[in-house]
Structures are given as C-alpha cells and as structure tokens.
Amino acid sequence: MNDLRELYQDLIFDHYRQPRNYGPLEHANRKAEGYNPLCGDKISLAMIVKDGVIHDIRFEGVGCAISTASASLMTESLKGKSEGEALAILKDFQALVTGVAVPDEMGKLTVLAGVQAFPQRVKCATLAWRTMQAALKNMTEPVSTE
C-alpha cells in the first residue's frame, strides 16, 4: 500500500513540477478563468474545439501541487474527447474526489482520489475542471470555487 501511495505521490509531483500542456494556446476558440479564493489558486484555460471535439487544451496560472497536477492530468485526458465526453469525465472526476463513487476507467486521474480525505483540497482538485466546464459553456465571468 505504501508503494502504491508513493507511486501516486510521485505522479502528482511530476505533473506539478513539469505540467503538461502548460502555456498559451494560439487560436483558442474557448477560454475561461478560474479562481479559488480560499487558497489563491488561479487558472486560465484555453481550448480549440472543432465540430464538438477538443482538439487542443492548455492552461496557465499559479496553484498548489494538487491544483496544478489536476489541471495537467485533465488536459492529457481530454484531448480528442467530445464536449459530451469531457462533461461526463468531469462528473466522474467530481464523484471520485468527493468519495461519492469510484468510477471505472479513470486512468491516471485516479491518483487524485486521495483528496477525498481532505475536503478543503477538493476545491483545489476541481478548479481546472470547473474552469473547463465554463469554457465549454462560453461563460465570460471567472469561475470561483465558492
């Protein structure tokens, strides 16, 4: 069990230290801003969506290890997914991190299941996901975790 926990922690820190899909995205047609006022995490998310499919997704911002790793893992998991699939994954991810359920087929996202033991960290883990949802809905107001 400790080996598995260490493996998960290694993956979270790897995505925190070297976030995937980090930086600006030229020609993005979907954008949103997210903010967690409790800890100060901020994220800007940009996507290129064509024919209902997420062709590219990138993020920028500042945040804790959980927030940054969650955004990095999210971008990896959503490329090539339809908008409907992305929203379904969001629903499963929220169930995973809140402990409501352990959905099948979560892949690497499963490493963030441990945040359910720390309710204050759930907002860190879901910030990028809520921002993605706002971008898909073309919301212009920044998303807050509150």
PDB file of C-alpha atoms in Angstrom, residues 3-5 26 28 54-55 61 63 77 82 88-89 95 110 115-116 119 125-126 128:
ATOM      1  CA  ASP A   3       4.431   1.678  -2.559  1.00  0.00           C
ATOM      2  CA  LEU A   4       1.148   2.490  -4.295  1.00  0.00           C
ATOM      3  CA  ARG A   5       0.758   5.690  -2.282  1.00  0.00           C
ATOM      4  CA  GLU A  26      -2.900  30.432 -30.116  1.00  0.00           C
ATOM      5  CA  ALA A  28      -8.157  29.131 -28.986  1.00  0.00           C
ATOM      6  CA  ILE A  54     -11.466  19.130 -28.055  1.00  0.00           C
ATOM      7  CA  HIS A  55      -8.502  19.220 -30.421  1.00  0.00           C
ATOM      8  CA  GLY A  61      -1.751  30.003 -13.794  1.00  0.00           C
ATOM      9  CA  GLY A  63      -1.574  26.942  -7.816  1.00  0.00           C
ATOM     10  CA  SER A  77      -7.250  13.147 -20.536  1.00  0.00           C
ATOM     11  CA  SER A  82     -16.069  15.275 -27.456  1.00  0.00           C
ATOM     12  CA  ALA A  88     -19.115  13.059 -18.413  1.00  0.00           C
ATOM     13  CA  ILE A  89     -15.483  12.726 -17.275  1.00  0.00           C
ATOM     14  CA  ALA A  95     -17.586  11.691  -7.800  1.00  0.00           C
ATOM     15  CA  THR A 110      -7.335   8.003 -10.090  1.00  0.00           C
ATOM     16  CA  VAL A 115      -8.057  14.281  -1.892  1.00  0.00           C
ATOM     17  CA  GLN A 116     -11.430  12.941  -0.709  1.00  0.00           C
ATOM     18  CA  PRO A 119     -12.310  18.163   1.875  1.00  0.00           C
ATOM     19  CA  ALA A 125      -8.547  19.398  -7.471  1.00  0.00           C
ATOM     20  CA  THR A 126     -11.747  20.558  -9.183  1.00  0.00           C
ATOM     21  CA  ALA A 128      -9.407  23.269 -13.529  1.00  0.00           C
TER      22      ALA A 128
END
